[in-house]
Short mmCIF file of C-alpha atoms in Angstrom, two decimals:
data_model
loop_
_atom_site.label_atom_id
_atom_site.label_comp_id
_atom_site.label_asym_id
_atom_site.label_seq_id
_atom_site.Cartn_x
_atom_site.Cartn_y
_atom_site.Cartn_z
CA UNK A 1 89.33 136.47 87.18
CA UNK A 2 91.20 137.87 90.14
CA UNK A 3 88.51 138.45 93.15
CA UNK A 4 89.48 141.95 94.16
CA UNK A 5 86.77 141.86 97.14
CA UNK A 6 84.51 139.32 98.58
CA UNK A 7 82.19 138.88 101.90
CA UNK A 8 79.92 137.26 103.85
CA UNK A 9 77.48 137.76 106.67
CA UNK A 10 77.53 134.10 107.89
CA UNK A 11 80.33 132.44 109.28
CA UNK A 12 79.73 129.34 107.70
CA UNK A 13 80.06 130.08 104.12
CA UNK A 14 83.69 130.49 104.46
CA UNK A 15 84.73 126.86 104.01
CA UNK A 16 82.59 126.75 101.33
CA UNK A 17 84.36 128.75 99.17
CA UNK A 18 87.67 128.86 97.52
CA UNK A 19 90.19 130.80 98.29
CA UNK A 20 90.37 134.45 96.20
CA UNK A 21 91.70 134.29 92.64
CA UNK A 22 91.65 130.24 93.01
CA UNK A 23 87.46 129.25 92.31
CA UNK A 24 87.06 125.33 92.26
CA UNK A 25 87.91 123.98 88.82
CA UNK A 26 84.70 122.08 87.15
CA UNK A 27 86.26 118.95 85.23
CA UNK A 28 83.94 117.10 83.32
CA UNK A 29 82.62 113.22 86.00
CA UNK A 30 82.21 111.21 83.06
CA UNK A 31 79.64 108.83 84.89
CA UNK A 32 77.49 112.04 85.49
CA UNK A 33 77.68 113.43 81.84
CA UNK A 34 76.56 109.73 80.30
CA UNK A 35 73.58 109.52 82.80
CA UNK A 36 72.35 113.08 83.02
CA UNK A 37 70.56 114.66 79.79
CA UNK A 38 69.47 118.10 78.62
CA UNK A 39 65.81 118.08 77.38
CA UNK A 40 64.55 120.67 74.95
CA UNK A 41 64.28 123.15 73.78
CA UNK A 42 60.47 123.52 74.23
CA UNK A 43 58.41 126.65 73.49
CA UNK A 44 56.31 128.42 75.75
CA UNK A 45 53.42 131.14 74.79
CA UNK A 46 52.38 133.19 77.70
CA UNK A 47 48.86 134.21 78.29
CA UNK A 48 50.48 136.90 80.61
CA UNK A 49 52.72 138.53 77.77
CA UNK A 50 50.13 137.74 74.57
CA UNK A 51 51.99 137.23 71.28
CA UNK A 52 55.09 136.00 72.68
CA UNK A 53 56.91 132.59 73.16
CA UNK A 54 59.88 131.76 74.95
CA UNK A 55 62.02 128.56 74.56
CA UNK A 56 63.35 126.44 78.15
CA UNK A 57 65.78 123.65 78.23
CA UNK A 58 65.04 121.68 81.07
CA UNK A 59 68.67 119.37 82.59
CA UNK A 60 67.37 115.66 84.85
CA UNK A 61 70.55 114.90 86.37
CA UNK A 62 72.37 111.49 86.85
CA UNK A 63 69.82 109.03 88.94
CA UNK A 64 66.74 111.27 89.02
CA UNK A 65 64.03 109.80 90.60
CA UNK A 66 61.15 111.22 90.16
CA UNK A 67 59.76 109.59 94.11
CA UNK A 68 62.22 112.20 95.08
CA UNK A 69 61.78 115.24 94.09
CA UNK A 70 65.30 117.39 93.34
CA UNK A 71 66.11 121.07 94.46
CA UNK A 72 65.48 123.71 91.58
CA UNK A 73 67.58 125.51 89.99
CA UNK A 74 65.53 128.46 87.19
CA UNK A 75 68.29 130.63 85.10
CA UNK A 76 67.62 133.32 82.74
CA UNK A 77 69.01 133.77 79.30
CA UNK A 78 68.95 130.16 78.94
CA UNK A 79 70.72 130.26 75.29
CA UNK A 80 73.65 130.96 77.11
CA UNK A 81 73.77 129.13 80.84
CA UNK A 82 73.44 125.84 78.37
CA UNK A 83 75.96 127.71 75.64
CA UNK A 84 78.93 124.41 76.02
CA UNK A 85 81.48 126.80 74.78
CA UNK A 86 80.33 129.86 76.86
CA UNK A 87 81.14 131.47 80.68
CA UNK A 88 78.47 129.91 82.52
CA UNK A 89 77.76 125.96 81.05
CA UNK A 90 75.82 124.98 83.57
CA UNK A 91 75.05 121.89 83.15
CA UNK A 92 78.70 120.95 83.05
CA UNK A 93 79.07 122.62 86.48
CA UNK A 94 75.48 120.57 87.62
CA UNK A 95 77.22 117.46 86.74
CA UNK A 96 80.16 117.77 88.32
CA UNK A 97 78.77 119.28 91.76
CA UNK A 98 75.99 116.21 91.70
CA UNK A 99 78.69 114.03 90.36
CA UNK A 100 80.87 114.70 93.54
CA UNK A 101 78.03 114.52 96.11
CA UNK A 102 78.58 118.69 96.63
CA UNK A 103 74.88 119.88 95.87
CA UNK A 104 72.09 117.97 96.29
CA UNK A 105 69.73 116.27 93.13
CA UNK A 106 68.81 119.42 91.35
CA UNK A 107 66.81 120.00 88.83
CA UNK A 108 67.42 122.81 86.47
CA UNK A 109 65.48 124.95 83.69
CA UNK A 110 66.81 127.57 81.58
CA UNK A 111 64.46 129.73 79.94
CA UNK A 112 65.29 132.38 77.27
CA UNK A 113 63.32 135.63 77.21
CA UNK A 114 59.59 135.96 74.73
CA UNK A 115 60.00 136.69 71.95
CA UNK A 116 57.59 138.72 69.55
CA UNK A 117 56.80 136.40 67.44
CA UNK A 118 54.82 132.59 66.43
CA UNK A 119 58.08 130.46 66.84
CA UNK A 120 61.53 131.15 68.72
CA UNK A 121 63.05 132.23 66.08
CA UNK A 122 65.64 129.88 64.71
CA UNK A 123 68.11 132.65 63.53
CA UNK A 124 68.89 134.25 66.92
CA UNK A 125 71.57 131.92 68.46
CA UNK A 126 73.43 133.59 71.70
CA UNK A 127 71.46 137.18 71.04
CA UNK A 128 68.73 138.43 72.93
CA UNK A 129 64.73 138.34 72.18
CA UNK A 130 62.87 141.19 71.83
CA UNK A 131 60.42 141.47 74.51
CA UNK A 132 63.84 140.79 77.11
CA UNK A 133 63.37 144.34 78.79
CA UNK A 134 59.38 144.24 79.19
CA UNK A 135 60.08 141.20 81.05
CA UNK A 136 62.87 141.40 82.86
CA UNK A 137 63.20 144.86 83.56
CA UNK A 138 60.57 145.47 84.80
CA UNK A 139 59.57 145.78 88.68
CA UNK A 140 55.82 144.46 87.94
CA UNK A 141 54.40 141.06 89.47
CA UNK A 142 54.09 139.97 85.68
CA UNK A 143 57.05 138.50 85.13
CA UNK A 144 56.75 136.76 88.64
CA UNK A 145 53.39 135.11 86.72
CA UNK A 146 54.75 133.98 84.22
CA UNK A 147 57.00 132.57 86.08
CA UNK A 148 54.84 130.37 88.87
CA UNK A 149 50.94 130.31 86.74
CA UNK A 150 52.42 129.09 83.45
CA UNK A 151 56.78 128.18 83.18
CA UNK A 152 56.98 126.13 86.23
CA UNK A 153 53.37 124.42 85.56
CA UNK A 154 54.45 123.38 82.34
CA UNK A 155 57.86 121.71 83.27
CA UNK A 156 55.93 119.87 86.59
CA UNK A 157 53.79 118.21 83.62
CA UNK A 158 56.81 116.05 83.09
CA UNK A 159 59.54 115.99 86.10
CA UNK A 160 58.68 116.69 89.83
CA UNK A 161 60.62 119.38 91.56
CA UNK A 162 60.60 120.71 95.08
CA UNK A 163 58.40 122.90 96.52
CA UNK A 164 59.88 123.80 99.18
CA UNK A 165 61.45 127.42 98.85
CA UNK A 166 65.18 126.75 100.69
CA UNK A 167 65.26 124.38 98.05
CA UNK A 168 65.03 126.20 95.05
CA UNK A 169 67.11 128.98 93.94
CA UNK A 170 66.40 131.20 90.80
CA UNK A 171 69.23 133.43 89.03
CA UNK A 172 70.71 135.36 86.03
CA UNK A 173 73.15 137.61 84.39
CA UNK A 174 72.45 141.48 83.82
CA UNK A 175 68.69 141.92 83.38
CA UNK A 176 68.40 138.52 83.98
CA UNK A 177 70.04 138.93 87.60
CA UNK A 178 67.24 141.34 88.42
CA UNK A 179 64.44 139.59 87.32
CA UNK A 180 65.61 136.79 89.05
CA UNK A 181 65.75 139.13 92.37
CA UNK A 182 61.98 140.63 91.44
CA UNK A 183 61.05 137.39 91.22
CA UNK A 184 62.53 136.11 94.77
CA UNK A 185 61.41 139.65 96.18
CA UNK A 186 57.88 139.43 95.52
CA UNK A 187 57.47 135.43 96.00
CA UNK A 188 60.06 134.53 98.84
CA UNK A 189 57.74 131.42 99.46
CA UNK A 190 58.67 130.15 96.11
CA UNK A 191 62.31 131.15 95.90
CA UNK A 192 64.39 131.09 98.85
CA UNK A 193 68.22 131.60 96.86
CA UNK A 194 68.91 133.98 94.55
CA UNK A 195 72.10 133.88 92.16
CA UNK A 196 73.01 137.54 90.79
CA UNK A 197 75.62 138.23 88.42
CA UNK A 198 76.40 141.82 86.97
CA UNK A 199 72.65 142.45 87.75
CA UNK A 200 71.55 145.40 86.52
CA UNK A 201 69.81 147.60 89.59
CA UNK A 202 69.75 150.75 87.26
CA UNK A 203 66.71 152.45 85.68
CA UNK A 204 65.95 150.22 82.01
CA UNK A 205 62.41 149.66 83.19
CA UNK A 206 62.06 153.60 83.79
CA UNK A 207 59.74 155.04 81.69
CA UNK A 208 58.78 158.80 81.22
CA UNK A 209 55.26 160.06 80.07
CA UNK A 210 55.19 162.89 77.69
CA UNK A 211 55.61 165.37 81.02
CA UNK A 212 58.41 163.73 82.22
CA UNK A 213 57.24 162.08 85.21
CA UNK A 214 57.94 158.02 85.55
CA UNK A 215 55.12 156.07 84.35
CA UNK A 216 57.10 152.57 85.56
CA UNK A 217 60.32 152.56 87.58
CA UNK A 218 63.22 151.01 87.04
CA UNK A 219 65.58 148.28 89.13
CA UNK A 220 67.66 151.66 90.72
CA UNK A 221 64.50 151.70 93.33
CA UNK A 222 65.52 148.13 94.81
CA UNK A 223 68.08 149.82 97.37
CA UNK A 224 64.99 152.18 98.76
CA UNK A 225 62.29 149.52 98.78
CA UNK A 226 64.70 147.18 100.58
CA UNK A 227 65.83 149.49 103.08
CA UNK A 228 61.96 149.99 104.05
CA UNK A 229 60.79 147.15 103.59
CA UNK A 230 60.44 143.75 105.77
CA UNK A 231 62.77 141.88 105.55
CA UNK A 232 62.81 138.70 103.41
CA UNK A 233 64.12 135.27 104.05
CA UNK A 234 66.14 134.73 100.84
CA UNK A 235 69.68 133.90 100.70
CA UNK A 236 71.25 136.71 97.74
CA UNK A 237 74.67 135.99 96.18
CA UNK A 238 76.38 139.08 94.50
CA UNK A 239 78.52 139.02 91.79
CA UNK A 240 79.57 142.40 89.74
CA UNK A 241 83.42 143.99 88.30
CA UNK A 242 84.41 147.65 88.50
CA UNK A 243 84.84 147.59 85.13
CA UNK A 244 81.31 146.94 84.97
CA UNK A 245 78.65 149.43 82.61
CA UNK A 246 78.80 153.28 83.05
CA UNK A 247 75.89 154.64 81.03
CA UNK A 248 72.75 156.82 80.64
CA UNK A 249 71.18 153.98 82.77
CA UNK A 250 73.32 154.06 85.60
CA UNK A 251 76.41 152.13 86.41
CA UNK A 252 76.53 148.71 87.55
CA UNK A 253 79.22 148.34 89.91
CA UNK A 254 77.58 151.71 91.78
CA UNK A 255 74.24 149.92 91.59
CA UNK A 256 75.25 146.35 92.97
CA UNK A 257 77.17 147.82 95.75
CA UNK A 258 74.09 150.25 96.65
CA UNK A 259 72.19 146.38 96.78
CA UNK A 260 74.61 144.91 99.01
CA UNK A 261 74.73 147.87 101.59
CA UNK A 262 70.90 148.01 101.78
CA UNK A 263 71.07 143.88 102.67
CA UNK A 264 73.43 144.81 104.83
CA UNK A 265 71.74 147.88 106.59
CA UNK A 266 68.06 146.08 107.01
CA UNK A 267 69.87 143.23 108.80
CA UNK A 268 71.75 145.61 111.29
CA UNK A 269 68.63 147.90 111.54
CA UNK A 270 66.61 144.59 112.11
CA UNK A 271 69.13 143.46 115.30
CA UNK A 272 69.25 146.97 116.50
CA UNK A 273 65.58 146.98 117.22
CA UNK A 274 65.37 143.30 117.99
CA UNK A 275 62.89 143.29 115.53
CA UNK A 276 61.85 139.36 114.94
CA UNK A 277 61.85 137.19 111.88
CA UNK A 278 64.17 136.49 109.24
CA UNK A 279 67.32 138.22 108.31
CA UNK A 280 68.99 138.28 104.69
CA UNK A 281 71.52 136.06 104.12
CA UNK A 282 73.99 137.73 102.10
CA UNK A 283 77.54 136.55 99.80
CA UNK A 284 79.58 138.73 97.57
CA UNK A 285 82.43 139.11 95.29
CA UNK A 286 83.57 141.69 94.04
CA UNK A 287 85.96 141.75 90.38
CA UNK A 288 88.24 143.51 87.73
CA UNK A 289 85.61 142.39 85.16
CA UNK A 290 83.26 144.01 83.25
CA UNK A 291 79.93 143.39 81.53
CA UNK A 292 80.53 139.65 81.32
CA UNK A 293 79.24 136.37 82.48
CA UNK A 294 82.69 135.33 82.53
CA UNK A 295 83.34 136.11 86.66
CA UNK A 296 80.07 134.67 87.46
CA UNK A 297 81.11 131.72 85.62
CA UNK A 298 83.84 131.07 87.67
CA UNK A 299 82.39 131.87 90.70
CA UNK A 300 79.53 129.48 90.20
CA UNK A 301 80.57 126.41 91.52
CA UNK A 302 81.16 128.41 94.72
CA UNK A 303 78.34 129.75 95.01
CA UNK A 304 75.96 127.08 94.40
CA UNK A 305 77.83 125.37 97.34
CA UNK A 306 76.62 128.00 99.20
CA UNK A 307 73.29 128.51 98.05
CA UNK A 308 72.61 125.06 99.38
CA UNK A 309 75.50 124.07 101.86
CA UNK A 310 73.17 123.17 104.65
CA UNK A 311 72.00 120.33 102.14
CA UNK A 312 75.50 119.00 101.37
CA UNK A 313 75.27 115.15 100.81
#
């Protein structure tokens, strides 16, 4: 990956990001690997989405102490996020960063989209379950309710994690990224950090009725909503590649640029009007890649450092 543009709105972020074209390596930290563990998969049947089942895994960091609630990282498309031969390899990244003291103790939760079946299919592998669009690309509060009232309580039965939104981040790639944004946008009291790689801020979720009128809207509406809504106390990292998708749903790279511009405009407008309240903390990295996890995976160590830079050990 060669980064073509990287921008931030916080000067304090600059020393925490690697130089363009030189993402920080994440070699294994043997001691951390020996003591951390990835538990699961577990199955979760949802009341919000009846007739669906999803899998999730829990990364328990080395030195986990239930008396000291760790940070929380929730990442979508969990089957790919934990793949040891994939682009993200998030458990290995967490091992390294936690082992070096570069991010706080962090509990990782990696969840797949739902599938319409009694049990999650064993033969899906890295493929998408069949209820992904209905969950990830919808602008309704349904996926947030499933996450906050079903998934996280199930995890909390066995593992503690922080209730402070500044210590909780949610992320994903493609439609998993817009799902992360939707949860945090609707519930900034639950998640203060958003990691968005190749985010699908496009019209995938748009549904037209027989009369051609919208019955449900897609993620291409978010730039307008950001400009016309109160600012949420969120820290968001956007990554996309200039060769990302361009199809009937939209142009991914333009959509991500629209998101960035809207977040920046919201801050500038609030400053000009001397409005009280929060401002968006935004960083971004535009790369030369396409619709792939590769560039996001290369940036991930820097992104996690930035998301929690104020909590560095």
